[in-house]
């Protein structure tokens, strides 16, 4: 029991508020401390502990500890500290790091919420804080940030709708009140699409490659961690029993993201597509929904955060030292920046799932789950289920694109001028994360201990998972070999491929012009109505004030005399009254 | 509920109108004149506030002034719903009074005495609307409110202002006539027009055709001030008034008097059950739904900040009407809570627009790139309130939208819930560009605004000069230059054309946008620190107060009293504890 009970987002958000006033050095030191302290704090909080509150009269839980939240909290806290350190040494402004910390804090709030109300509360705040983090860089990041905000506004709105529908069906926001996740007919659909924006479902993913390459290099390190992984966590909360369609979506994401990554030359854009691809494995694990699948998904969340942050840090160092974003203008940096190149190699082998690196362990669990716990599906080949094939195909794509990245950045040719390697703080940040990638790749038991389900216990999972079997290791090596040979074969045609349009080149203009058409149409109709009303009013007013003129206009005569004497007037009025009375009583 | 005879409702109504005479008499001593305004505002707030604890304990304060017309009492009755509105109006009048001082003196406005007197009269009428005990008394104060606000709308005395004023009178008096006719129908059918929580019992026994007709008349009448489409078009035009008027009256007191009237009709004349049985609730909800979406769509296209805010008001008022029309207890809570929630947020936004106008004469969003450097606190407050408008957590709009959504879905109104959700996204689409252009763009590198009318993807390729060069000083000022006595007229940030101020504005803009050193000599806003040196505290104080209020309502709405009053109202009407 940890005493006193303070939700982990509190110290981080406090640090975010104080940071701009403390000066750069003290502020960043405080930021490192505030995020790092989350790790032991969460570690020492036993499962079941929670802080119950009433939010606007509804029951809510602000600090809900269960194995899923604990895992998220541990890795969020750790990588937050590393990323603040990296920001400190990458010339990030205090304000930017303050935005980043507020983003970290709101993400921590979201994963420790024990009910949908606090989850959506922090979920929407997270969209705001991450948008600010992007905007802070200015220039091209601003408009991309606006598109990001709009898409996440839509996603958050859909999730809000799901939460409300769920509440109406269940009568409570608490997770504990609905063990089956989103209840009713409408809520699951809305939740899947709403969360689908955050995890980058194919078709809803374009914000990833659009936004993440544009801001400050240190901002990208934060961004690549929190939004999508909180999405995976939310997906688990919404679908604790999984869903076939979600699992297949995960498989498609794995292939789609890896394929598009292959076409990219902007380093951070390439990495962004790989976020989608890797999150595909997690989504597949959540969609499978068994203990093995969920354990694999969460293990992959943990590992992915390590190696993806590391990849963005290495790409950031390259940009920081060379000022170049494009792989086409780089090359030969391996000799100039050995530390960065080494860190990149560790991260690349991890993400591709090479034996003895952490991605091998967790990706293996998900693929194992897709093999043993999932129906064969329409395109199964022999022993391999459809989903498994998709995930393996994604792995080949990953090998290909990281061989490409490594080759063009670090090996190919000579770099024209001398380039310094990462500075001290950047090195500390990168090496510590790289060490963990290796550690969890070799000592897989350390990773298993963190997972919500024990994958080595036959009473928990359908098939006990063993990392280093001959089959599995061979599979990893074969995928690597296919990747290597494939890269040699496609290197030439690939370099001829220009910019490959993604779905956003379709729906960005469609959204803009569509909205414009609606807006212009609506305003013009209203303006026409308003003009008609004003004209009528004026005409009526004229008719009352100057009836002669109206009659003159209507009859075409030059002068009309409408004045009559009192006798005729009375006769007319009487006539009208009699007429009305006759009409009323017949 | 216990009724207590008390003079406090009457005092609350009269205290601000009592200030009119001393205000008019001290016209040549501005400080004394404003002291009267502030004294009346604080006293009024004190009187209304003193009733809040009693109200929460179930007491109703009544001032009975005898028979008004045969069968109808002239009584003022402070019940929970009335106190909700009166508390809001009198609290925000205190805030707006300080702001008015900063604004009117900042612009060296003409006829400030008339302005402050009319303002006091308007508040008096608004509190009267709140405390009216039956439809006829409500009608009287509703019309008085129109009369009292006319001088404020037409304050500028320009042709444009007079036209807007005439339009305002035509719409609202027309509405008044409809209210009067509806009240007479109700009286004819039941023999009373007195407000009763849960509805007038005799009305459910009357002819449904008559009841529907009366409902239609009353809603059409109140719908004018509540800016239900298609009766809304006076509101954007009334933005020609000085900004404190746009803020307090045309986002809070006047428009909310229309919404308040609808609340009285639905809750205390017909009651939720009869409203549902007659089928008129759904019709009203449909009108509100169309209004809230269409107004948001129109807002997307407005480049003038005050116009954009006006359409946002039209949209947000319909949130309230929708909540009332759906009739579910939780939607009623959401709708009623949105009355104060929207008031605090929209007041913040208008006050910010006014501060921008006074300090920099920047009225169009397309000219606001980088203005966050010049007006940091103001634009930060604007950002917070804009978040709230979109229903983002921590700000008041989230709480009320949340209740509204739960209520509409509980009642099975899927279309209504969908409209609320869509409107939330549209709010992001029309408020975010203001925020990002202010803080994250600079005059030489900014998207052209409004976003929806310009190139996809933003500013690449087109780099327009920040200040507008297409305006000639002749057209905007032609109307005043003809007269022998040229009075400096301010357009209060509403002019049709860019920079509508002509030469005055261009000179002032040139003072603020100074060329920075550098090879391209890019214009940039001069930098002001975050300590209030951007403006006077007369304006910043009210801005920050209203912003803080909207955050308090978003975090601890019960502690901030308003949600407790709302819960009490709904409990009295529906018998459901929410």
Short mmCIF file of C-alpha atoms in Angstrom, two decimals, chain A residues 35-277:
data_model
loop_
_atom_site.label_atom_id
_atom_site.label_comp_id
_atom_site.label_asym_id
_atom_site.label_seq_id
_atom_site.Cartn_x
_atom_site.Cartn_y
_atom_site.Cartn_z
CA UNK A 35 8.16 11.48 -14.55
CA UNK A 36 10.83 9.14 -13.16
CA UNK A 37 9.17 9.04 -9.75
CA UNK A 38 6.07 7.58 -11.39
CA UNK A 39 7.95 4.34 -12.06
CA UNK A 40 8.66 3.22 -8.47
CA UNK A 41 5.39 4.71 -7.29
CA UNK A 42 3.36 2.67 -9.75
CA UNK A 43 5.55 -0.36 -9.12
CA UNK A 44 4.78 -0.21 -5.39
CA UNK A 45 1.05 0.35 -5.79
CA UNK A 46 -0.68 -3.01 -5.36
CA UNK A 47 -3.42 -4.04 -7.75
CA UNK A 48 -6.92 -3.23 -6.58
CA UNK A 49 -5.94 0.06 -5.04
CA UNK A 50 -8.13 2.90 -6.20
CA UNK A 51 -9.21 6.46 -5.47
CA UNK A 52 -12.97 6.77 -5.77
CA UNK A 53 -14.38 10.24 -6.37
CA UNK A 54 -17.60 11.79 -7.54
CA UNK A 55 -17.24 13.73 -10.76
CA UNK A 56 -20.26 15.98 -11.50
CA UNK A 57 -22.34 13.62 -9.36
CA UNK A 58 -21.23 10.47 -11.16
CA UNK A 59 -19.12 7.76 -9.60
CA UNK A 60 -15.59 7.84 -10.93
CA UNK A 61 -12.22 6.32 -10.08
CA UNK A 62 -9.15 8.45 -10.61
CA UNK A 63 -6.37 6.02 -9.69
CA UNK A 64 -7.32 2.48 -10.53
CA UNK A 65 -4.48 -0.01 -10.28
CA UNK A 66 -4.68 -3.24 -12.20
CA UNK A 67 -1.97 -5.10 -14.15
CA UNK A 68 -2.87 -3.35 -17.41
CA UNK A 69 -2.68 0.14 -15.92
CA UNK A 70 0.48 -0.71 -14.00
CA UNK A 71 2.31 -1.79 -17.14
CA UNK A 72 1.24 1.37 -18.96
CA UNK A 73 2.23 3.54 -15.99
CA UNK A 74 5.68 1.97 -15.67
CA UNK A 75 6.65 2.45 -19.28
CA UNK A 76 5.01 5.88 -19.61
CA UNK A 77 6.89 7.12 -16.56
CA UNK A 78 10.22 5.73 -17.71
CA UNK A 79 10.06 6.90 -21.30
CA UNK A 80 8.71 10.28 -20.14
CA UNK A 81 11.83 10.79 -18.05
CA UNK A 82 14.10 9.73 -20.90
CA UNK A 83 12.32 11.99 -23.36
CA UNK A 84 12.58 15.00 -21.04
CA UNK A 85 16.29 14.33 -20.72
CA UNK A 86 16.54 14.11 -24.49
CA UNK A 87 14.58 17.37 -24.87
CA UNK A 88 16.93 19.05 -22.43
CA UNK A 89 19.93 18.18 -24.60
CA UNK A 90 18.19 18.80 -27.92
CA UNK A 91 17.53 22.50 -27.39
CA UNK A 92 13.81 22.11 -26.77
CA UNK A 93 12.32 25.24 -25.24
CA UNK A 94 10.98 25.11 -21.69
CA UNK A 95 7.52 25.83 -22.99
CA UNK A 96 7.66 22.92 -25.40
CA UNK A 97 8.74 20.55 -22.65
CA UNK A 98 5.95 21.92 -20.47
CA UNK A 99 3.44 21.06 -23.19
CA UNK A 100 5.08 17.66 -23.52
CA UNK A 101 4.80 17.01 -19.79
CA UNK A 102 1.16 18.02 -19.78
CA UNK A 103 0.72 15.49 -22.57
CA UNK A 104 2.48 12.83 -20.49
CA UNK A 105 0.39 13.72 -17.45
CA UNK A 106 -2.94 13.54 -19.26
CA UNK A 107 -1.94 10.20 -20.78
CA UNK A 108 -1.15 8.88 -17.30
CA UNK A 109 -4.55 10.13 -16.17
CA UNK A 110 -6.21 8.26 -19.02
CA UNK A 111 -4.55 4.90 -18.33
CA UNK A 112 -5.19 5.07 -14.60
CA UNK A 113 -8.84 6.07 -14.88
CA UNK A 114 -11.04 3.33 -13.52
CA UNK A 115 -14.11 4.40 -15.44
CA UNK A 116 -15.11 5.75 -18.80
CA UNK A 117 -15.82 9.25 -17.53
CA UNK A 118 -12.27 9.84 -16.33
CA UNK A 119 -10.88 8.04 -19.36
CA UNK A 120 -12.70 10.30 -21.83
CA UNK A 121 -11.89 13.33 -19.65
CA UNK A 122 -8.16 12.74 -20.01
CA UNK A 123 -8.49 11.36 -23.52
CA UNK A 124 -9.82 14.67 -24.82
CA UNK A 125 -7.27 16.65 -22.83
CA UNK A 126 -4.56 14.49 -24.34
CA UNK A 127 -5.72 15.49 -27.81
CA UNK A 128 -5.39 19.15 -26.78
CA UNK A 129 -2.00 18.89 -25.11
CA UNK A 130 -0.52 16.92 -28.01
CA UNK A 131 -1.89 19.48 -30.47
CA UNK A 132 -0.20 22.25 -28.49
CA UNK A 133 3.03 20.27 -28.53
CA UNK A 134 2.85 20.10 -32.34
CA UNK A 135 1.82 23.73 -32.77
CA UNK A 136 4.63 24.98 -30.59
CA UNK A 137 7.09 24.32 -33.41
CA UNK A 138 5.30 26.77 -35.74
CA UNK A 139 5.62 26.84 -39.52
CA UNK A 140 4.39 23.76 -41.33
CA UNK A 141 3.60 22.02 -38.07
CA UNK A 142 0.74 24.43 -37.44
CA UNK A 143 -1.59 23.44 -40.20
CA UNK A 144 -0.72 19.76 -39.76
CA UNK A 145 -1.55 20.23 -36.09
CA UNK A 146 -4.94 21.66 -37.02
CA UNK A 147 -5.71 18.62 -39.17
CA UNK A 148 -4.52 16.47 -36.28
CA UNK A 149 -6.79 18.35 -33.89
CA UNK A 150 -9.78 17.98 -36.18
CA UNK A 151 -9.30 14.27 -36.69
CA UNK A 152 -8.76 13.67 -33.00
CA UNK A 153 -11.71 15.91 -32.25
CA UNK A 154 -13.80 13.58 -34.38
CA UNK A 155 -12.27 10.52 -32.73
CA UNK A 156 -12.79 11.89 -29.23
CA UNK A 157 -16.34 12.85 -30.13
CA UNK A 158 -17.11 9.34 -31.31
CA UNK A 159 -15.63 7.86 -28.17
CA UNK A 160 -17.64 10.34 -26.09
CA UNK A 161 -20.75 9.17 -27.90
CA UNK A 162 -19.80 5.56 -27.20
CA UNK A 163 -19.26 6.29 -23.53
CA UNK A 164 -22.62 8.01 -23.21
CA UNK A 165 -24.45 5.20 -25.03
CA UNK A 166 -22.66 2.72 -22.81
CA UNK A 167 -23.73 4.64 -19.72
CA UNK A 168 -27.35 4.66 -20.80
CA UNK A 169 -27.20 0.90 -21.34
CA UNK A 170 -25.33 0.04 -18.14
CA UNK A 171 -26.16 2.84 -15.72
CA UNK A 172 -22.60 3.30 -14.57
CA UNK A 173 -19.31 4.51 -15.96
CA UNK A 174 -17.17 2.16 -13.90
CA UNK A 175 -15.18 -0.51 -15.75
CA UNK A 176 -16.14 -2.87 -12.96
CA UNK A 177 -19.83 -2.43 -13.77
CA UNK A 178 -19.43 -3.84 -17.27
CA UNK A 179 -16.89 -6.66 -17.42
CA UNK A 180 -17.74 -7.27 -21.08
CA UNK A 181 -16.59 -3.80 -22.14
CA UNK A 182 -18.74 -1.52 -24.26
CA UNK A 183 -22.38 -2.56 -23.91
CA UNK A 184 -25.34 -2.22 -26.23
CA UNK A 185 -25.55 -2.04 -30.01
CA UNK A 186 -24.24 1.42 -30.79
CA UNK A 187 -21.48 1.93 -28.24
CA UNK A 188 -19.06 -0.78 -29.48
CA UNK A 189 -19.19 0.52 -33.04
CA UNK A 190 -18.62 4.14 -32.02
CA UNK A 191 -15.86 3.10 -29.63
CA UNK A 192 -14.08 1.02 -32.27
CA UNK A 193 -14.02 3.88 -34.77
CA UNK A 194 -13.29 6.56 -32.15
CA UNK A 195 -10.40 4.64 -30.65
CA UNK A 196 -9.51 3.56 -34.19
CA UNK A 197 -8.50 7.16 -34.90
CA UNK A 198 -6.01 7.04 -32.03
CA UNK A 199 -4.50 3.69 -32.91
CA UNK A 200 -4.37 4.49 -36.63
CA UNK A 201 -6.86 2.11 -38.24
CA UNK A 202 -6.20 1.95 -41.97
CA UNK A 203 -8.07 4.91 -43.45
CA UNK A 204 -8.02 6.83 -40.16
CA UNK A 205 -4.25 6.79 -39.83
CA UNK A 206 -3.13 9.67 -42.02
CA UNK A 207 -2.54 12.00 -39.10
CA UNK A 208 0.41 9.84 -38.09
CA UNK A 209 2.68 10.41 -41.11
CA UNK A 210 1.20 13.89 -41.58
CA UNK A 211 1.87 15.22 -38.08
CA UNK A 212 4.75 13.37 -36.52
CA UNK A 213 7.51 14.39 -38.97
CA UNK A 214 6.81 18.10 -38.59
CA UNK A 215 7.40 19.26 -35.01
CA UNK A 216 10.64 19.55 -33.03
CA UNK A 217 12.71 16.35 -32.91
CA UNK A 218 12.18 15.97 -29.17
CA UNK A 219 8.43 16.53 -29.55
CA UNK A 220 8.32 13.58 -31.97
CA UNK A 221 9.82 11.35 -29.29
CA UNK A 222 6.93 12.17 -26.97
CA UNK A 223 4.31 11.96 -29.68
CA UNK A 224 5.35 8.52 -30.92
CA UNK A 225 4.73 7.04 -27.48
CA UNK A 226 1.55 8.21 -25.86
CA UNK A 227 -1.40 8.71 -28.19
CA UNK A 228 -1.35 5.39 -30.02
CA UNK A 229 -0.47 3.31 -26.98
CA UNK A 230 -3.18 4.89 -24.85
CA UNK A 231 -5.40 3.97 -27.78
CA UNK A 232 -4.37 0.32 -27.55
CA UNK A 233 -5.08 0.40 -23.84
CA UNK A 234 -8.49 1.98 -24.49
CA UNK A 235 -9.22 -0.63 -27.12
CA UNK A 236 -8.60 -3.32 -24.52
CA UNK A 237 -10.96 -1.60 -22.06
CA UNK A 238 -13.66 -1.33 -24.71
CA UNK A 239 -13.22 -4.90 -25.97
CA UNK A 240 -11.85 -7.02 -23.12
CA UNK A 241 -13.06 -10.13 -24.92
CA UNK A 242 -11.66 -9.13 -28.29
CA UNK A 243 -13.38 -8.94 -31.65
CA UNK A 244 -12.62 -10.70 -34.91
CA UNK A 245 -12.92 -7.57 -37.03
CA UNK A 246 -10.51 -5.68 -34.80
CA UNK A 247 -7.99 -8.50 -34.98
CA UNK A 248 -8.07 -8.49 -38.76
CA UNK A 249 -7.82 -4.71 -38.81
CA UNK A 250 -4.66 -5.14 -36.77
CA UNK A 251 -3.27 -7.54 -39.35
CA UNK A 252 -4.07 -5.19 -42.20
CA UNK A 253 -2.49 -2.27 -40.33
CA UNK A 254 0.71 -4.30 -39.88
CA UNK A 255 0.99 -4.88 -43.63
CA UNK A 256 -0.28 -1.50 -44.80
CA UNK A 257 1.97 0.52 -42.50
CA UNK A 258 5.07 -1.49 -43.33
CA UNK A 259 4.36 -1.24 -47.06
CA UNK A 260 3.89 2.51 -47.03
CA UNK A 261 6.95 2.89 -44.82
CA UNK A 262 8.99 1.29 -47.55
CA UNK A 263 8.11 4.12 -49.95
CA UNK A 264 9.14 6.92 -47.62
CA UNK A 265 12.35 8.92 -47.71
CA UNK A 266 11.62 11.34 -44.87
CA UNK A 267 13.04 9.54 -41.85
CA UNK A 268 10.37 10.49 -39.37
CA UNK A 269 7.62 9.85 -41.90
CA UNK A 270 8.96 6.36 -42.42
CA UNK A 271 9.00 5.81 -38.66
CA UNK A 272 5.45 7.13 -38.39
CA UNK A 273 4.15 4.53 -40.81
CA UNK A 274 5.91 1.96 -38.70
CA UNK A 275 3.98 3.14 -35.67
CA UNK A 276 0.85 2.14 -37.54
CA UNK A 277 2.39 -1.16 -38.52
#
